[in-house]
Short mmCIF file of C-alpha atoms in Angstrom, two decimals:
data_model
loop_
_atom_site.label_atom_id
_atom_site.label_comp_id
_atom_site.label_asym_id
_atom_site.label_seq_id
_atom_site.Cartn_x
_atom_site.Cartn_y
_atom_site.Cartn_z
CA UNK A 361 -146.47 113.59 -29.61
CA UNK A 362 -145.68 109.93 -29.19
CA UNK A 363 -145.69 109.55 -32.94
CA UNK A 364 -147.89 107.09 -34.83
CA UNK A 365 -145.89 103.94 -35.30
CA UNK A 366 -144.80 104.22 -38.94
CA UNK A 367 -143.32 107.63 -38.25
CA UNK A 368 -141.36 106.39 -35.26
CA UNK A 369 -139.80 103.08 -36.33
CA UNK A 370 -136.68 104.79 -37.63
CA UNK A 371 -136.38 106.78 -34.43
CA UNK A 372 -136.52 103.61 -32.38
CA UNK A 373 -133.58 102.18 -34.31
CA UNK A 374 -131.58 105.39 -33.97
CA UNK A 375 -132.23 105.89 -30.26
CA UNK A 376 -132.18 102.24 -29.26
CA UNK A 377 -135.66 102.53 -27.74
CA UNK A 378 -136.64 99.34 -29.51
CA UNK A 379 -134.37 97.45 -27.13
CA UNK A 380 -136.53 98.29 -24.13
CA UNK A 381 -137.69 95.29 -22.10
CA UNK A 382 -141.19 93.86 -22.46
CA UNK A 383 -142.21 95.53 -19.21
CA UNK A 384 -140.42 98.82 -19.22
CA UNK A 385 -140.27 99.63 -15.53
CA UNK A 386 -140.21 97.86 -12.23
CA UNK A 387 -142.62 99.32 -9.66
CA UNK A 388 -141.47 100.33 -6.22
CA UNK A 389 -141.79 97.52 -3.71
CA UNK A 390 -144.61 99.17 -1.82
CA UNK A 391 -146.67 99.55 -5.02
CA UNK A 392 -146.22 95.95 -6.17
CA UNK A 393 -149.47 94.47 -4.79
CA UNK A 394 -151.58 97.08 -6.59
CA UNK A 395 -149.67 96.70 -9.86
CA UNK A 396 -150.72 93.05 -10.12
CA UNK A 397 -154.33 94.15 -10.68
CA UNK A 398 -153.44 96.21 -13.78
CA UNK A 399 -153.52 94.20 -17.00
CA UNK A 400 -154.44 94.54 -20.68
CA UNK A 401 -158.15 93.71 -20.44
CA UNK A 402 -160.17 96.39 -22.20
CA UNK A 403 -157.21 97.96 -23.97
CA UNK A 404 -157.11 98.10 -27.76
CA UNK A 405 -154.52 98.25 -30.51
CA UNK A 406 -155.05 100.76 -33.31
CA UNK A 407 -153.23 100.72 -36.64
CA UNK A 408 -150.70 103.21 -35.30
CA UNK A 409 -151.46 103.84 -31.63
CA UNK A 410 -152.89 102.42 -28.41
CA UNK A 411 -156.28 102.98 -26.77
CA UNK A 412 -158.91 101.52 -24.46
CA UNK A 413 -162.61 100.80 -24.25
CA UNK A 414 -163.85 103.24 -21.62
CA UNK A 415 -167.07 103.99 -19.82
CA UNK A 416 -168.21 106.87 -17.66
CA UNK A 417 -168.93 106.19 -13.97
CA UNK A 418 -172.69 106.13 -14.68
CA UNK A 419 -172.67 104.40 -18.10
CA UNK A 420 -175.25 101.64 -18.61
CA UNK A 421 -174.66 98.22 -20.18
CA UNK A 422 -176.88 99.09 -23.15
CA UNK A 423 -174.99 102.29 -23.96
CA UNK A 424 -172.83 102.22 -27.10
CA UNK A 425 -169.24 101.53 -26.03
CA UNK A 426 -166.56 104.20 -26.40
CA UNK A 427 -162.85 103.96 -27.23
CA UNK A 428 -160.39 106.56 -25.90
CA UNK A 429 -157.13 107.44 -27.66
CA UNK A 430 -155.24 110.60 -28.68
CA UNK A 431 -156.42 113.29 -31.05
CA UNK A 432 -153.14 112.91 -32.92
CA UNK A 433 -153.97 109.22 -33.56
CA UNK A 434 -156.94 109.99 -35.83
CA UNK A 435 -156.96 108.19 -39.18
CA UNK A 436 -157.35 111.60 -40.86
CA UNK A 437 -154.19 113.04 -39.28
CA UNK A 438 -153.56 115.68 -36.64
CA UNK A 439 -156.38 118.16 -35.93
CA UNK A 440 -155.27 121.76 -36.42
CA UNK A 441 -154.85 124.06 -33.41
CA UNK A 442 -158.33 125.25 -32.47
CA UNK A 443 -160.05 122.43 -34.37
CA UNK A 444 -162.66 120.33 -32.57
CA UNK A 445 -164.21 117.33 -34.34
CA UNK A 446 -167.68 116.14 -33.27
CA UNK A 447 -169.85 113.31 -34.66
CA UNK A 448 -167.74 112.50 -37.72
CA UNK A 449 -168.49 109.15 -39.38
CA UNK A 450 -165.77 106.51 -38.98
CA UNK A 451 -165.45 102.77 -39.55
CA UNK A 452 -162.07 102.43 -37.86
CA UNK A 453 -161.24 99.04 -36.36
CA UNK A 454 -159.67 98.27 -32.99
CA UNK A 455 -158.08 95.04 -31.76
CA UNK A 456 -159.55 94.21 -28.34
CA UNK A 457 -157.15 92.61 -25.86
CA UNK A 458 -157.84 90.32 -22.90
CA UNK A 459 -155.99 90.41 -19.59
CA UNK A 460 -153.00 88.53 -21.02
CA UNK A 461 -152.67 90.89 -23.98
CA UNK A 462 -154.12 88.44 -26.50
CA UNK A 463 -156.26 89.92 -29.25
CA UNK A 464 -159.71 88.38 -28.89
CA UNK A 465 -161.88 90.50 -31.18
CA UNK A 466 -162.03 93.30 -33.70
CA UNK A 467 -164.28 96.18 -32.67
CA UNK A 468 -165.47 98.79 -35.13
CA UNK A 469 -166.34 102.45 -34.78
CA UNK A 470 -169.54 104.05 -36.00
CA UNK A 471 -168.18 107.57 -35.56
CA UNK A 472 -165.64 109.86 -33.95
CA UNK A 473 -167.73 111.27 -31.13
CA UNK A 474 -165.12 113.86 -30.12
CA UNK A 475 -161.54 114.71 -31.00
CA UNK A 476 -159.19 117.65 -30.56
CA UNK A 477 -155.59 118.64 -29.95
CA UNK A 478 -156.59 121.95 -28.38
CA UNK A 479 -156.20 122.21 -24.58
CA UNK A 480 -155.95 118.41 -24.55
CA UNK A 481 -154.93 115.64 -26.95
CA UNK A 482 -157.81 113.17 -27.00
CA UNK A 483 -160.22 111.35 -29.27
CA UNK A 484 -163.30 109.34 -28.34
CA UNK A 485 -164.76 106.88 -30.85
CA UNK A 486 -168.27 105.42 -30.51
CA UNK A 487 -168.46 101.73 -31.35
CA UNK A 488 -171.14 99.65 -33.07
CA UNK A 489 -171.49 97.44 -29.97
CA UNK A 490 -172.66 98.17 -26.43
CA UNK A 491 -170.70 97.58 -23.23
CA UNK A 492 -172.99 94.68 -22.40
CA UNK A 493 -172.50 93.05 -25.80
CA UNK A 494 -168.71 93.23 -25.49
CA UNK A 495 -168.75 91.75 -22.00
CA UNK A 496 -171.20 88.99 -22.99
CA UNK A 497 -169.19 87.99 -26.05
CA UNK A 498 -165.65 88.28 -24.67
CA UNK A 499 -165.89 88.53 -20.87
CA UNK A 500 -164.15 91.92 -20.92
CA UNK A 501 -165.31 95.00 -19.05
CA UNK A 502 -164.62 98.54 -20.16
CA UNK A 503 -162.22 100.63 -18.08
CA UNK A 504 -163.96 103.33 -16.04
CA UNK A 505 -162.88 106.96 -16.34
CA UNK A 506 -162.30 108.64 -13.00
CA UNK A 507 -164.41 111.79 -12.65
CA UNK A 508 -162.05 113.84 -10.46
CA UNK A 509 -158.66 115.47 -10.89
CA UNK A 510 -155.78 113.05 -10.20
CA UNK A 511 -153.30 113.64 -7.38
CA UNK A 512 -149.54 114.03 -7.53
CA UNK A 513 -147.71 111.00 -6.19
CA UNK A 514 -150.37 108.53 -7.37
CA UNK A 515 -148.94 105.21 -8.54
CA UNK A 516 -149.99 104.67 -12.16
CA UNK A 517 -149.66 102.21 -15.03
CA UNK A 518 -149.52 103.22 -18.69
CA UNK A 519 -150.98 100.26 -20.59
CA UNK A 520 -150.07 100.06 -24.28
CA UNK A 521 -152.32 97.83 -26.35
CA UNK A 522 -150.13 98.37 -29.41
CA UNK A 523 -146.90 97.13 -27.82
CA UNK A 524 -148.58 94.92 -25.19
CA UNK A 525 -146.38 96.64 -22.65
CA UNK A 526 -147.13 98.13 -19.23
CA UNK A 527 -145.10 101.00 -17.80
CA UNK A 528 -145.28 101.59 -14.03
CA UNK A 529 -144.38 104.87 -12.36
CA UNK A 530 -146.05 107.76 -10.48
CA UNK A 531 -147.58 111.12 -11.27
CA UNK A 532 -144.72 113.55 -10.71
CA UNK A 533 -146.87 116.66 -11.03
CA UNK A 534 -148.93 118.81 -13.37
CA UNK A 535 -147.94 121.26 -16.09
CA UNK A 536 -149.76 124.60 -16.29
CA UNK A 537 -149.30 124.75 -20.07
CA UNK A 538 -147.42 122.36 -22.32
CA UNK A 539 -146.41 123.43 -25.82
CA UNK A 540 -145.44 121.16 -28.68
CA UNK A 541 -145.09 122.62 -32.13
CA UNK A 542 -148.28 124.57 -32.85
CA UNK A 543 -150.30 122.93 -30.05
CA UNK A 544 -150.84 123.92 -26.42
CA UNK A 545 -152.29 121.65 -23.70
CA UNK A 546 -153.53 122.59 -20.26
CA UNK A 547 -152.85 120.94 -16.89
CA UNK A 548 -150.92 118.01 -18.37
CA UNK A 549 -149.76 115.06 -16.26
CA UNK A 550 -146.00 114.66 -15.89
CA UNK A 551 -144.70 111.15 -15.15
CA UNK A 552 -141.73 110.19 -13.05
CA UNK A 553 -138.87 108.94 -15.21
CA UNK A 554 -139.74 105.21 -14.97
CA UNK A 555 -142.54 105.64 -17.55
CA UNK A 556 -140.18 105.89 -20.52
CA UNK A 557 -142.92 105.50 -23.12
CA UNK A 558 -142.12 105.27 -26.85
CA UNK A 559 -143.86 105.80 -30.18
CA UNK A 560 -146.93 103.59 -30.52
CA UNK A 561 -147.88 104.10 -26.87
CA UNK A 562 -149.89 107.18 -27.83
CA UNK A 563 -153.45 106.86 -26.58
CA UNK A 564 -152.63 104.34 -23.85
CA UNK A 565 -154.85 104.60 -20.77
CA UNK A 566 -153.12 105.84 -17.63
CA UNK A 567 -154.54 103.71 -14.84
CA UNK A 568 -154.55 104.52 -11.12
CA UNK A 569 -153.08 101.37 -9.62
CA UNK A 570 -155.16 101.66 -6.43
CA UNK A 571 -158.57 102.10 -8.06
CA UNK A 572 -158.14 100.62 -11.54
CA UNK A 573 -159.70 103.77 -13.04
CA UNK A 574 -158.37 105.74 -15.97
CA UNK A 575 -157.05 109.17 -14.95
CA UNK A 576 -155.32 110.27 -18.17
CA UNK A 577 -154.39 109.33 -21.73
CA UNK A 578 -150.69 109.02 -22.61
CA UNK A 579 -149.61 111.39 -25.38
CA UNK A 580 -146.07 112.75 -25.57
CA UNK A 581 -142.54 113.12 -24.28
CA UNK A 582 -139.43 115.21 -24.84
CA UNK A 583 -137.18 113.01 -26.95
CA UNK A 584 -134.07 115.06 -27.72
CA UNK A 585 -134.07 118.07 -25.40
CA UNK A 586 -135.31 120.58 -27.96
CA UNK A 587 -137.53 123.44 -26.83
CA UNK A 588 -141.27 123.33 -27.66
CA UNK A 589 -140.85 121.50 -30.99
CA UNK A 590 -142.76 118.48 -32.29
CA UNK A 591 -141.79 115.45 -30.17
CA UNK A 592 -140.04 117.82 -27.76
CA UNK A 593 -142.75 119.48 -25.65
CA UNK A 594 -141.80 122.15 -23.15
CA UNK A 595 -143.42 123.14 -19.87
CA UNK A 596 -144.66 126.71 -19.43
CA UNK A 597 -145.63 127.99 -15.98
CA UNK A 598 -148.20 130.68 -15.14
CA UNK A 599 -145.50 133.36 -15.42
CA UNK A 600 -144.39 132.23 -18.86
CA UNK A 601 -141.18 130.53 -17.71
CA UNK A 602 -140.20 127.61 -19.95
CA UNK A 603 -138.69 124.33 -18.72
CA UNK A 604 -137.40 121.50 -20.90
CA UNK A 605 -137.14 118.00 -19.42
CA UNK A 606 -135.46 115.66 -21.87
CA UNK A 607 -136.58 112.05 -21.52
CA UNK A 608 -139.68 112.89 -19.46
CA UNK A 609 -143.11 111.85 -20.71
CA UNK A 610 -146.61 113.20 -20.30
CA UNK A 611 -150.35 112.52 -20.48
CA UNK A 612 -153.59 114.48 -20.70
CA UNK A 613 -156.18 114.25 -17.94
CA UNK A 614 -159.50 112.58 -18.74
CA UNK A 615 -161.80 113.37 -15.80
CA UNK A 616 -163.42 116.15 -17.87
CA UNK A 617 -165.11 113.62 -20.16
CA UNK A 618 -167.39 112.25 -17.45
CA UNK A 619 -169.43 115.48 -17.38
CA UNK A 620 -169.76 115.60 -21.17
CA UNK A 621 -171.13 112.14 -22.02
CA UNK A 622 -174.60 111.16 -20.84
CA UNK A 623 -177.38 108.68 -21.54
CA UNK A 624 -176.69 106.40 -24.53
CA UNK A 625 -173.10 107.70 -24.61
CA UNK A 626 -174.32 110.94 -26.17
CA UNK A 627 -171.93 113.88 -26.13
CA UNK A 628 -173.27 117.17 -24.77
CA UNK A 629 -170.59 119.85 -24.75
CA UNK A 630 -173.03 122.24 -23.08
CA UNK A 631 -173.89 119.94 -20.18
CA UNK A 632 -173.29 121.25 -16.68
CA UNK A 633 -169.64 120.82 -15.76
CA UNK A 634 -168.45 120.03 -19.30
CA UNK A 635 -165.34 122.09 -19.96
CA UNK A 636 -164.02 120.41 -23.10
CA UNK A 637 -163.22 122.75 -26.02
CA UNK A 638 -166.13 123.32 -28.35
CA UNK A 639 -166.17 123.57 -32.16
#
């Protein structure tokens, strides 16, 4: 996992990652026009991670707003393998950023609507305000989750509200199974090397530069070349072959959420098309 910040500060000093530039990668020339449209508006800073205010393609303005981050960013710690959290009360706060990366408001959760580190590494908080209330008060729209599987080669931006840093690269491919410590994730997104994300970027939205929609949530990377250990995920193919890619980073797809959240941002894990793990 891209560790919560307090656990990673020492690692940044040791590895020199803290010396990374404010914008960690330069996009390819042909992608530059699209990159200009990607900014910090709608992203949030957590106490230890990044995240974003997100809506489904058919969300209404009067629906309670949702925040997307990683399951391993929960205030209660990492969910156990096989654990799925639904409708747990939470009063967690989030710093809402505008397009320039300036914190303009503090948003507060009413509950953890969904969280797990099984098959994926994601958490969705429900807020005390609606999408319309946030836009009216701060002029900021939620980011829309794409509702279809992303495509290899897509130009993407990983937008960290914690570090106020944008990483630009492309989707290199997809991982059949990714193992990290006791956890296993399915169909993970592998970045090209330009997205050299660090601790604190956990939970950042992965934005399709062409559409502006969220296609994944940033969550981990292989830091030291170890095999399938914490902070050193490995790739496992359908035949069980293991590949280790030191320095490469990953995300978990988010299109699955669109089928699971309906009217009033209510979660229905038994809705048609919803494939998220169930409690």
